[in-house]
CSV table of C-alpha atoms in Angstrom, one decimal:
chain,number,residue,atom,x,y,z
A,1,UNK,CA,-39.2,-148.7,-23.5
A,2,UNK,CA,-39.5,-147.0,-20.3
A,3,UNK,CA,-36.1,-147.9,-17.8
A,4,UNK,CA,-37.5,-150.8,-15.8
A,5,UNK,CA,-37.6,-150.8,-12.0
A,6,UNK,CA,-35.9,-154.2,-11.1
A,7,UNK,CA,-33.6,-153.6,-8.6
A,8,UNK,CA,-35.2,-150.7,-6.4
A,9,UNK,CA,-37.9,-151.9,-3.8
A,10,UNK,CA,-39.7,-148.3,-4.1
A,11,UNK,CA,-40.3,-145.9,-7.3
A,12,UNK,CA,-42.0,-142.8,-7.0
A,13,UNK,CA,-44.3,-141.7,-9.8
A,14,UNK,CA,-44.5,-137.8,-10.5
A,15,UNK,CA,-47.1,-136.1,-12.1
A,16,UNK,CA,-47.5,-136.8,-16.0
A,17,UNK,CA,-45.3,-139.7,-15.2
A,18,UNK,CA,-45.7,-143.5,-16.3
A,19,UNK,CA,-43.7,-146.1,-14.6
A,20,UNK,CA,-43.3,-150.3,-14.5
A,21,UNK,CA,-42.1,-152.7,-11.9
A,22,UNK,CA,-41.6,-156.2,-11.5
A,23,UNK,CA,-43.0,-158.2,-8.4
A,24,UNK,CA,-39.9,-156.8,-6.3
A,25,UNK,CA,-41.3,-153.0,-6.8
A,26,UNK,CA,-43.9,-150.8,-5.4
A,27,UNK,CA,-45.1,-147.5,-7.2
A,28,UNK,CA,-45.8,-144.8,-5.4
A,29,UNK,CA,-47.1,-141.4,-6.4
A,30,UNK,CA,-48.2,-138.6,-3.7
A,31,UNK,CA,-50.7,-135.6,-3.4
A,32,UNK,CA,-53.3,-137.1,-6.1
A,33,UNK,CA,-56.0,-134.4,-6.5
A,34,UNK,CA,-57.9,-134.2,-9.2
A,35,UNK,CA,-55.3,-136.0,-11.0
A,36,UNK,CA,-55.7,-140.1,-11.5
A,37,UNK,CA,-53.5,-143.1,-10.8
A,38,UNK,CA,-54.4,-145.6,-12.7
A,39,UNK,CA,-52.6,-149.3,-11.7
A,40,UNK,CA,-52.3,-152.4,-13.8
A,41,UNK,CA,-51.3,-155.5,-12.6
A,42,UNK,CA,-50.4,-158.1,-15.3
A,43,UNK,CA,-50.7,-161.2,-13.3
A,44,UNK,CA,-49.5,-163.6,-16.0
A,45,UNK,CA,-46.1,-161.8,-16.4
A,46,UNK,CA,-45.8,-160.4,-12.8
A,47,UNK,CA,-45.3,-156.5,-14.5
A,48,UNK,CA,-47.2,-153.8,-13.3
A,49,UNK,CA,-47.7,-149.9,-14.0
A,50,UNK,CA,-48.7,-147.0,-12.5
A,51,UNK,CA,-49.5,-143.8,-14.7
A,52,UNK,CA,-50.4,-140.6,-12.7
A,53,UNK,CA,-51.9,-138.4,-15.3
A,54,UNK,CA,-52.9,-134.9,-15.2
A,55,UNK,CA,-55.7,-134.0,-18.0
A,56,UNK,CA,-58.5,-135.9,-19.5
A,57,UNK,CA,-57.6,-135.1,-23.2
A,58,UNK,CA,-54.5,-134.6,-25.4
A,59,UNK,CA,-56.6,-132.7,-28.0
A,60,UNK,CA,-55.5,-129.5,-26.1
A,61,UNK,CA,-51.8,-130.1,-27.3
A,62,UNK,CA,-51.0,-133.1,-29.0
A,63,UNK,CA,-47.4,-131.9,-29.5
A,64,UNK,CA,-47.2,-131.9,-25.8
A,65,UNK,CA,-48.6,-135.5,-25.5
A,66,UNK,CA,-46.0,-136.3,-28.2
A,67,UNK,CA,-43.3,-135.4,-25.8
A,68,UNK,CA,-44.8,-136.3,-22.2
A,69,UNK,CA,-47.9,-138.9,-23.3
A,70,UNK,CA,-48.5,-139.7,-19.4
A,71,UNK,CA,-49.6,-136.0,-18.8
A,72,UNK,CA,-53.1,-137.2,-20.4
A,73,UNK,CA,-55.5,-139.9,-20.0
A,74,UNK,CA,-56.0,-141.0,-23.6
A,75,UNK,CA,-51.9,-140.8,-24.3
A,76,UNK,CA,-51.0,-141.8,-21.2
A,77,UNK,CA,-53.0,-144.8,-20.8
A,78,UNK,CA,-52.4,-146.0,-24.2
A,79,UNK,CA,-48.5,-145.5,-23.4
A,80,UNK,CA,-49.0,-147.9,-20.5
A,81,UNK,CA,-50.7,-150.7,-22.3
A,82,UNK,CA,-48.2,-150.2,-24.4
A,83,UNK,CA,-45.4,-150.6,-21.9
A,84,UNK,CA,-47.3,-153.9,-20.5
A,85,UNK,CA,-47.5,-155.4,-23.8
A,86,UNK,CA,-43.9,-155.2,-24.4
A,87,UNK,CA,-43.1,-157.1,-21.3
A,88,UNK,CA,-45.9,-159.7,-22.3
A,89,UNK,CA,-49.7,-160.4,-24.0
A,90,UNK,CA,-52.4,-158.3,-21.9
A,91,UNK,CA,-53.9,-161.3,-20.5
A,92,UNK,CA,-56.5,-160.4,-17.7
A,93,UNK,CA,-55.1,-157.0,-16.6
A,94,UNK,CA,-56.5,-155.9,-13.1
A,95,UNK,CA,-57.1,-152.4,-13.2
A,96,UNK,CA,-57.4,-150.1,-10.2
A,97,UNK,CA,-58.0,-146.7,-10.3
A,98,UNK,CA,-57.7,-143.7,-7.6
A,99,UNK,CA,-58.0,-139.9,-7.3
A,100,UNK,CA,-60.4,-137.5,-9.2
A,101,UNK,CA,-60.9,-135.4,-6.4
A,102,UNK,CA,-62.3,-131.9,-6.7
A,103,UNK,CA,-62.9,-128.1,-4.9
A,104,UNK,CA,-66.5,-127.5,-5.7
A,105,UNK,CA,-66.4,-126.1,-9.5
A,106,UNK,CA,-69.3,-127.1,-11.6
A,107,UNK,CA,-69.4,-130.9,-13.2
A,108,UNK,CA,-68.4,-129.3,-16.8
A,109,UNK,CA,-65.5,-127.9,-15.0
A,110,UNK,CA,-64.8,-130.2,-12.6
A,111,UNK,CA,-60.9,-131.6,-13.6
A,112,UNK,CA,-61.4,-134.7,-11.2
A,113,UNK,CA,-64.8,-135.8,-12.5
A,114,UNK,CA,-63.6,-135.0,-15.7
A,115,UNK,CA,-60.5,-137.1,-15.5
A,116,UNK,CA,-62.4,-140.3,-14.0
A,117,UNK,CA,-64.7,-140.3,-17.0
A,118,UNK,CA,-61.8,-140.2,-19.2
A,119,UNK,CA,-60.2,-142.9,-17.5
A,120,UNK,CA,-62.8,-145.1,-17.5
A,121,UNK,CA,-63.7,-144.4,-21.1
A,122,UNK,CA,-60.2,-145.2,-22.1
A,123,UNK,CA,-60.7,-148.5,-20.3
A,124,UNK,CA,-64.0,-149.1,-21.7
A,125,UNK,CA,-62.7,-148.6,-25.4
A,126,UNK,CA,-59.9,-151.4,-24.4
A,127,UNK,CA,-62.9,-153.5,-23.0
A,128,UNK,CA,-60.7,-154.0,-19.7
A,129,UNK,CA,-63.1,-153.7,-16.4
A,130,UNK,CA,-61.8,-151.5,-13.6
A,131,UNK,CA,-61.8,-154.3,-10.4
A,132,UNK,CA,-61.4,-151.5,-7.7
A,133,UNK,CA,-61.5,-147.8,-7.3
A,134,UNK,CA,-61.7,-145.0,-5.1
A,135,UNK,CA,-62.2,-142.0,-6.6
A,136,UNK,CA,-64.0,-137.9,-6.6
A,137,UNK,CA,-64.5,-136.3,-3.1
A,138,UNK,CA,-62.5,-133.7,-1.8
A,139,UNK,CA,-59.9,-135.7,-0.1
A,140,UNK,CA,-55.8,-135.6,-1.3
A,141,UNK,CA,-54.4,-139.3,-1.8
A,142,UNK,CA,-50.9,-140.9,-1.7
A,143,UNK,CA,-51.1,-144.5,-3.3
A,144,UNK,CA,-48.7,-147.5,-2.8
A,145,UNK,CA,-48.9,-149.9,-5.6
A,146,UNK,CA,-47.3,-153.1,-4.6
A,147,UNK,CA,-46.7,-155.2,-7.6
A,148,UNK,CA,-45.9,-158.5,-5.9
A,149,UNK,CA,-49.4,-158.6,-4.3
A,150,UNK,CA,-51.6,-156.3,-6.6
A,151,UNK,CA,-52.7,-154.2,-3.3
A,152,UNK,CA,-53.2,-150.5,-3.7
A,153,UNK,CA,-52.8,-148.8,-0.4
A,154,UNK,CA,-54.4,-145.4,-0.2
A,155,UNK,CA,-53.6,-142.7,2.3
A,156,UNK,CA,-54.9,-139.4,3.1
A,157,UNK,CA,-53.9,-136.9,6.1
A,158,UNK,CA,-55.7,-137.7,9.3
A,159,UNK,CA,-57.5,-140.6,8.0
A,160,UNK,CA,-56.8,-144.2,8.4
A,161,UNK,CA,-55.5,-146.4,5.2
A,162,UNK,CA,-57.3,-148.0,2.9
A,163,UNK,CA,-56.9,-151.0,0.7
A,164,UNK,CA,-58.2,-151.9,-2.7
B,1,UNK,CA,-55.9,-102.0,3.5
B,2,UNK,CA,-57.8,-103.4,6.5
B,3,UNK,CA,-57.5,-100.3,8.6
B,4,UNK,CA,-56.6,-102.4,11.4
B,5,UNK,CA,-53.1,-103.0,13.3
B,6,UNK,CA,-51.4,-105.9,11.4
B,7,UNK,CA,-51.3,-109.0,13.1
B,8,UNK,CA,-47.8,-109.6,15.2
B,9,UNK,CA,-47.7,-113.2,13.4
B,10,UNK,CA,-45.9,-111.6,10.5
B,11,UNK,CA,-42.8,-110.3,12.3
B,12,UNK,CA,-41.5,-114.1,12.4
B,13,UNK,CA,-41.3,-114.3,8.4
B,14,UNK,CA,-38.1,-113.2,6.9
B,15,UNK,CA,-38.5,-110.5,4.6
B,16,UNK,CA,-38.2,-111.7,1.0
B,17,UNK,CA,-35.3,-110.5,-1.2
B,18,UNK,CA,-35.4,-106.8,-2.2
B,19,UNK,CA,-35.7,-107.5,-5.9
B,20,UNK,CA,-39.5,-108.8,-5.3
B,21,UNK,CA,-41.3,-105.8,-4.5
B,22,UNK,CA,-39.4,-104.0,-7.3
B,23,UNK,CA,-40.3,-106.9,-9.7
B,24,UNK,CA,-44.3,-106.7,-8.6
B,25,UNK,CA,-44.0,-103.1,-9.5
B,26,UNK,CA,-42.9,-103.5,-12.6
B,27,UNK,CA,-45.0,-106.5,-13.6
B,28,UNK,CA,-48.1,-104.2,-12.0
B,29,UNK,CA,-47.8,-102.2,-15.4
B,30,UNK,CA,-49.8,-103.0,-18.8
B,31,UNK,CA,-46.5,-102.7,-20.6
B,32,UNK,CA,-43.5,-103.8,-18.5
B,33,UNK,CA,-40.4,-101.8,-19.4
B,34,UNK,CA,-37.4,-103.8,-20.6
B,35,UNK,CA,-34.9,-101.1,-18.8
B,36,UNK,CA,-36.5,-101.1,-15.5
B,37,UNK,CA,-36.2,-105.0,-15.4
B,38,UNK,CA,-32.7,-105.0,-16.5
B,39,UNK,CA,-32.0,-102.5,-13.7
B,40,UNK,CA,-33.9,-104.8,-11.0
B,41,UNK,CA,-31.9,-107.7,-12.2
B,42,UNK,CA,-28.6,-106.3,-12.3
B,43,UNK,CA,-28.6,-105.0,-8.7
B,44,UNK,CA,-29.6,-108.9,-7.4
B,45,UNK,CA,-26.4,-111.0,-8.5
B,46,UNK,CA,-28.0,-114.4,-7.1
B,47,UNK,CA,-31.3,-114.0,-9.6
B,48,UNK,CA,-29.2,-112.6,-12.5
B,49,UNK,CA,-27.3,-116.0,-12.7
B,50,UNK,CA,-30.8,-117.6,-12.0
B,51,UNK,CA,-32.2,-116.1,-14.9
B,52,UNK,CA,-29.5,-116.5,-17.1
B,53,UNK,CA,-29.8,-120.3,-16.4
B,54,UNK,CA,-33.5,-120.2,-17.6
B,55,UNK,CA,-32.5,-118.2,-20.7
B,56,UNK,CA,-30.1,-120.6,-21.2
B,57,UNK,CA,-32.0,-124.0,-20.4
B,58,UNK,CA,-33.5,-126.3,-22.9
B,59,UNK,CA,-37.2,-124.9,-22.4
B,60,UNK,CA,-36.0,-121.1,-23.6
B,61,UNK,CA,-32.5,-122.0,-25.2
B,62,UNK,CA,-32.4,-120.5,-28.9
B,63,UNK,CA,-28.9,-120.4,-30.7
B,64,UNK,CA,-25.9,-119.3,-29.0
B,65,UNK,CA,-25.6,-119.2,-25.2
B,66,UNK,CA,-26.7,-116.1,-23.5
B,67,UNK,CA,-24.3,-113.9,-21.1
B,68,UNK,CA,-26.2,-110.6,-20.6
B,69,UNK,CA,-28.7,-110.1,-19.0
B,70,UNK,CA,-30.4,-107.6,-21.2
B,71,UNK,CA,-30.2,-110.4,-24.0
B,72,UNK,CA,-31.8,-112.6,-21.7
B,73,UNK,CA,-34.6,-110.1,-21.4
B,74,UNK,CA,-34.8,-110.1,-25.4
B,75,UNK,CA,-35.1,-113.7,-25.5
B,76,UNK,CA,-37.6,-114.4,-22.9
B,77,UNK,CA,-39.7,-111.4,-23.8
B,78,UNK,CA,-40.2,-108.4,-21.3
B,79,UNK,CA,-43.2,-109.9,-19.6
B,80,UNK,CA,-42.1,-113.6,-18.9
B,81,UNK,CA,-38.6,-112.6,-18.2
B,82,UNK,CA,-40.2,-110.7,-15.1
B,83,UNK,CA,-42.7,-113.4,-14.4
B,84,UNK,CA,-39.4,-115.6,-14.3
B,85,UNK,CA,-37.6,-113.0,-12.2
B,86,UNK,CA,-40.3,-113.1,-9.8
B,87,UNK,CA,-40.6,-116.9,-9.5
B,88,UNK,CA,-37.1,-117.1,-9.1
B,89,UNK,CA,-36.8,-114.6,-6.1
B,90,UNK,CA,-39.5,-116.3,-4.6
B,91,UNK,CA,-37.5,-119.6,-3.2
B,92,UNK,CA,-38.4,-118.8,0.3
B,93,UNK,CA,-41.7,-120.7,-0.8
B,94,UNK,CA,-40.0,-123.9,-0.9
B,95,UNK,CA,-39.8,-124.1,2.7
B,96,UNK,CA,-41.5,-127.2,4.1
B,97,UNK,CA,-44.6,-126.4,6.0
B,98,UNK,CA,-44.8,-129.3,8.6
B,99,UNK,CA,-48.6,-128.0,9.7
B,100,UNK,CA,-49.8,-127.5,6.2
B,101,UNK,CA,-47.9,-130.6,5.0
B,102,UNK,CA,-45.6,-130.1,2.0
B,103,UNK,CA,-44.5,-126.8,0.8
B,104,UNK,CA,-46.1,-123.5,-1.3
B,105,UNK,CA,-43.7,-124.2,-3.9
B,106,UNK,CA,-45.5,-126.0,-6.8
B,107,UNK,CA,-48.8,-124.3,-6.1
B,108,UNK,CA,-47.9,-120.7,-5.8
B,109,UNK,CA,-45.9,-121.1,-9.2
B,110,UNK,CA,-49.2,-122.9,-10.6
B,111,UNK,CA,-51.6,-120.2,-9.3
B,112,UNK,CA,-49.3,-117.4,-10.7
B,113,UNK,CA,-49.6,-118.9,-14.0
B,114,UNK,CA,-53.0,-119.7,-14.2
B,115,UNK,CA,-54.3,-116.5,-12.7
B,116,UNK,CA,-52.6,-114.7,-15.4
B,117,UNK,CA,-53.6,-116.8,-18.0
B,118,UNK,CA,-57.5,-116.5,-16.9
B,119,UNK,CA,-57.1,-112.7,-16.4
B,120,UNK,CA,-55.8,-112.5,-20.2
B,121,UNK,CA,-58.7,-114.5,-21.2
B,122,UNK,CA,-61.2,-112.7,-20.0
B,123,UNK,CA,-59.6,-109.8,-20.8
B,124,UNK,CA,-59.0,-108.0,-17.7
B,125,UNK,CA,-57.0,-104.8,-17.3
B,126,UNK,CA,-53.8,-105.2,-15.6
B,127,UNK,CA,-53.9,-109.0,-15.8
B,128,UNK,CA,-50.2,-108.8,-14.6
B,129,UNK,CA,-51.4,-108.0,-11.3
B,130,UNK,CA,-52.6,-111.7,-11.2
B,131,UNK,CA,-49.5,-113.1,-11.6
B,132,UNK,CA,-47.9,-111.9,-8.8
B,133,UNK,CA,-51.3,-112.2,-6.6
B,134,UNK,CA,-51.2,-115.6,-7.6
B,135,UNK,CA,-47.7,-116.1,-6.5
B,136,UNK,CA,-47.8,-114.4,-3.3
B,137,UNK,CA,-51.4,-115.2,-2.2
B,138,UNK,CA,-50.2,-117.8,0.2
B,139,UNK,CA,-47.4,-116.4,2.0
B,140,UNK,CA,-49.7,-116.0,5.0
B,141,UNK,CA,-49.1,-119.6,5.9
B,142,UNK,CA,-45.5,-119.1,6.5
B,143,UNK,CA,-46.7,-116.6,9.2
B,144,UNK,CA,-48.8,-119.3,10.9
B,145,UNK,CA,-46.4,-122.1,10.6
B,146,UNK,CA,-44.0,-120.0,12.5
B,147,UNK,CA,-46.4,-119.2,15.3
B,148,UNK,CA,-45.9,-122.7,16.1
B,149,UNK,CA,-49.5,-122.6,16.9
B,150,UNK,CA,-51.3,-126.4,16.3
B,151,UNK,CA,-53.9,-126.2,13.3
B,152,UNK,CA,-56.4,-128.9,14.2
B,153,UNK,CA,-58.4,-129.9,10.8
B,154,UNK,CA,-62.1,-130.3,11.3
B,155,UNK,CA,-64.3,-132.2,8.3
B,156,UNK,CA,-67.3,-130.0,9.5
B,157,UNK,CA,-65.4,-126.2,8.9
B,158,UNK,CA,-63.5,-124.7,6.5
B,159,UNK,CA,-59.7,-124.5,6.9
B,160,UNK,CA,-59.9,-120.7,6.8
B,161,UNK,CA,-62.2,-121.2,10.0
B,162,UNK,CA,-59.2,-123.7,11.6
B,163,UNK,CA,-56.6,-121.0,11.0
B,164,UNK,CA,-59.0,-118.7,12.9
B,165,UNK,CA,-59.7,-121.0,15.6
B,166,UNK,CA,-55.4,-121.7,15.9
B,167,UNK,CA,-54.3,-117.9,15.4
B,168,UNK,CA,-57.4,-115.7,15.4
B,169,UNK,CA,-56.9,-114.6,11.6
B,170,UNK,CA,-56.2,-116.7,8.4
B,171,UNK,CA,-53.7,-116.8,6.2
B,172,UNK,CA,-55.3,-114.7,3.1
B,173,UNK,CA,-55.2,-111.9,5.7
B,174,UNK,CA,-51.7,-112.3,6.7
B,175,UNK,CA,-50.8,-112.8,3.3
B,176,UNK,CA,-52.1,-109.2,2.7
B,177,UNK,CA,-50.5,-107.7,5.7
B,178,UNK,CA,-47.0,-109.5,4.7
B,179,UNK,CA,-47.2,-107.8,1.1
B,180,UNK,CA,-48.0,-104.5,3.2
B,181,UNK,CA,-45.5,-105.0,5.1
B,182,UNK,CA,-42.9,-105.8,2.3
B,183,UNK,CA,-43.8,-102.8,0.5
B,184,UNK,CA,-45.8,-104.0,-2.7
B,185,UNK,CA,-48.2,-102.2,-4.2
B,186,UNK,CA,-51.7,-101.5,-2.4
B,187,UNK,CA,-54.0,-102.9,-5.4
B,188,UNK,CA,-52.0,-106.1,-5.0
B,189,UNK,CA,-52.4,-106.2,-0.9
B,190,UNK,CA,-56.1,-105.9,-1.1
B,191,UNK,CA,-56.5,-108.4,-4.1
B,192,UNK,CA,-54.9,-110.9,-1.7
B,193,UNK,CA,-56.2,-110.1,0.8
B,194,UNK,CA,-59.8,-111.2,-0.3
B,195,UNK,CA,-58.7,-114.2,-2.6
B,196,UNK,CA,-61.1,-116.3,-0.5
B,197,UNK,CA,-63.6,-113.8,-0.5
B,198,UNK,CA,-63.7,-111.9,-3.6
B,199,UNK,CA,-66.6,-110.4,-3.7
B,200,UNK,CA,-65.2,-107.9,-0.7
B,201,UNK,CA,-62.3,-106.8,-3.2
B,202,UNK,CA,-61.8,-103.3,-4.7
B,203,UNK,CA,-61.4,-104.8,-8.5
B,204,UNK,CA,-64.0,-107.8,-8.0
B,205,UNK,CA,-63.0,-109.0,-11.4
B,206,UNK,CA,-59.7,-109.6,-10.9
B,207,UNK,CA,-60.2,-111.0,-7.4
B,208,UNK,CA,-62.9,-113.6,-8.9
B,209,UNK,CA,-60.1,-114.7,-11.3
B,210,UNK,CA,-57.4,-115.2,-9.0
B,211,UNK,CA,-60.4,-117.3,-6.7
B,212,UNK,CA,-60.8,-119.2,-9.8
B,213,UNK,CA,-57.0,-120.1,-10.0
B,214,UNK,CA,-56.9,-120.9,-6.9
B,215,UNK,CA,-59.8,-123.2,-6.7
B,216,UNK,CA,-58.4,-125.0,-10.1
B,217,UNK,CA,-54.8,-125.3,-8.8
B,218,UNK,CA,-55.7,-126.8,-5.4
B,219,UNK,CA,-57.3,-129.5,-6.9
B,220,UNK,CA,-54.3,-130.6,-9.6
B,221,UNK,CA,-51.7,-129.4,-6.8
B,222,UNK,CA,-53.3,-131.2,-3.9
B,223,UNK,CA,-49.9,-131.0,-1.6
B,224,UNK,CA,-51.3,-129.4,1.6
B,225,UNK,CA,-53.6,-130.4,4.3
B,226,UNK,CA,-56.2,-127.2,3.3
B,227,UNK,CA,-55.9,-128.0,-0.6
B,228,UNK,CA,-59.2,-129.3,-1.1
B,229,UNK,CA,-61.1,-127.7,1.8
B,230,UNK,CA,-61.4,-124.2,1.2
B,231,UNK,CA,-65.1,-123.2,-0.2
B,232,UNK,CA,-65.4,-122.3,-3.7
B,233,UNK,CA,-67.2,-119.0,-4.4
B,234,UNK,CA,-70.7,-119.6,-6.4
B,235,UNK,CA,-69.7,-117.0,-8.5
B,236,UNK,CA,-66.8,-118.6,-9.8
B,237,UNK,CA,-68.1,-122.5,-9.8
B,238,UNK,CA,-69.0,-122.1,-13.4
B,239,UNK,CA,-65.5,-121.1,-14.3
B,240,UNK,CA,-66.7,-117.5,-15.3
B,241,UNK,CA,-68.0,-118.8,-18.2
B,242,UNK,CA,-65.1,-120.3,-19.6
B,243,UNK,CA,-64.8,-123.4,-21.2
B,244,UNK,CA,-63.0,-126.0,-19.3
B,245,UNK,CA,-60.3,-126.4,-22.4
B,246,UNK,CA,-59.5,-122.8,-21.4
B,247,UNK,CA,-58.8,-124.4,-17.7
B,248,UNK,CA,-57.0,-127.2,-18.8
B,249,UNK,CA,-54.3,-125.6,-21.3
B,250,UNK,CA,-53.5,-122.9,-18.2
B,251,UNK,CA,-52.8,-125.6,-15.8
B,252,UNK,CA,-50.5,-127.1,-19.1
B,253,UNK,CA,-48.6,-124.0,-19.1
B,254,UNK,CA,-48.3,-123.9,-15.1
B,255,UNK,CA,-46.8,-127.2,-15.6
B,256,UNK,CA,-44.6,-126.5,-18.3
B,257,UNK,CA,-43.3,-123.2,-16.4
B,258,UNK,CA,-42.8,-124.9,-12.9
B,259,UNK,CA,-40.5,-127.3,-14.7
B,260,UNK,CA,-38.5,-124.7,-16.5
B,261,UNK,CA,-38.1,-123.1,-12.9
B,262,UNK,CA,-37.8,-126.2,-11.0
B,263,UNK,CA,-34.6,-126.9,-12.5
B,264,UNK,CA,-32.6,-124.1,-11.7
B,265,UNK,CA,-33.6,-123.8,-8.3
C-alpha cells in the first residue's frame, strides 16, 4: 500500500506516480502534456487518488511496469483502484481525467490521444463512467485535485483557471 | 554555418564546462574510444566524481563499488559512459528560465536519448551526434532569457515567431551560434540550427530524426510555455514510418536515463 498523505495539505504527484489522500489533502500534478491525470474520489470513504501516467500500455516493458506501474495506463489505473479498494469498497467512484495534449503528430503516433483512449478503455472495462474531463488540445496543464470537495482545478500559463 | 555575424545575445551566456566540447567530439565518433573518454573525464575532477557516482548508483551498480574511471567506463560501456558524462557536464541546463517557465533540464535529457534511439532504429549514420544535438538544441533559450526581453505568447503565431518579435532571431539559430562559439563540431552546429526546419539542414535524415524527437518529447515533458506551440514538420508527422511502440520505448528509456542522472546532480 502507498504511504498515505493524511497530515500534509498538498501532495505533489510526479510523472509515473500515484498518490492517495483523505479529505485534508490536495493532490497536485504539474506540467501535464501528453500524460494523463486520472483523479478518482470515493465519496463513501472520503479518499481520493491521483494517477499521473505517461504511456498507454505496459506491454512495451512488463518488467518496468512491475517496478513502476503508475507509468502506464493499464497498470497505473489498476494500481489506483487497488489502493482505493484497500481503503473501502469502490462504490460510485467519481472519475475525472485531464491531459492528453499533442504536438501535431499523426493520430496513430499521437501520445496524447493514445493516452486518453487508453484511460477511457481501462475505465470502461471496469464500468466506471467519466464524470468530467478536459483532454487533448495543445496546452500544458497543472492539476489541483481537492479531495474534500472533489473539485479538479486546471491551470495553464496565460489562460484562466478551469474547474471540473 | 549561417555565414552571418553571431548575435550579441550569445555573449550573455556563460561558457559551458571545458569537457563538453571534447565529449561531443568523442561521442561523434562511430566507435567512441575509451581512452579518449577517460582522458577527458580525468581532466575534470568534478565530472569524474559524478560519473563514478552514477556507475555506483542503483541503476548501474554491479558487484563491488568502483573507484576508478577506467573501470567505470568498462562497467557503463563507452558510448553510455560518454552520454552520461555529457549529461553530467550539462548542469547549466537546469537554470530556471522565467520567460519560458521551468528549465531545459528534463526536456533536454529526454530529447538527447529519444533522438539517439530514433537514429539507431532508423539506421542513420552517426546517430551519436543526435544525442549531443538533442541535449543542446535548446541552449539558445538561455541567451533569450539572459537578454531580458519579454516574450509575449501569441496563440496565432508559432513560438519561433514570438521569439523573433522579441529578439530578432530564434532559439534554434542562437543554439547553433552558441555551439559554434563553444567550439563544437560544425555538423552539430548545423543540425541544432535547423532542428525546427529540418529540410534546410545539411544532413536532412539526422535533422528529421532530431525534429521528431523534439516533437515527441515536447508533448511528454510539457514544462515550458512553448512546449506545445511549435509546428511539427509534415515530413515527420507520420513518425518517419516508425511504429508507436518505438516512440514509447524511446520515451521510457529517456525517463530511466533522466532518473539515473537526476539522482546524482
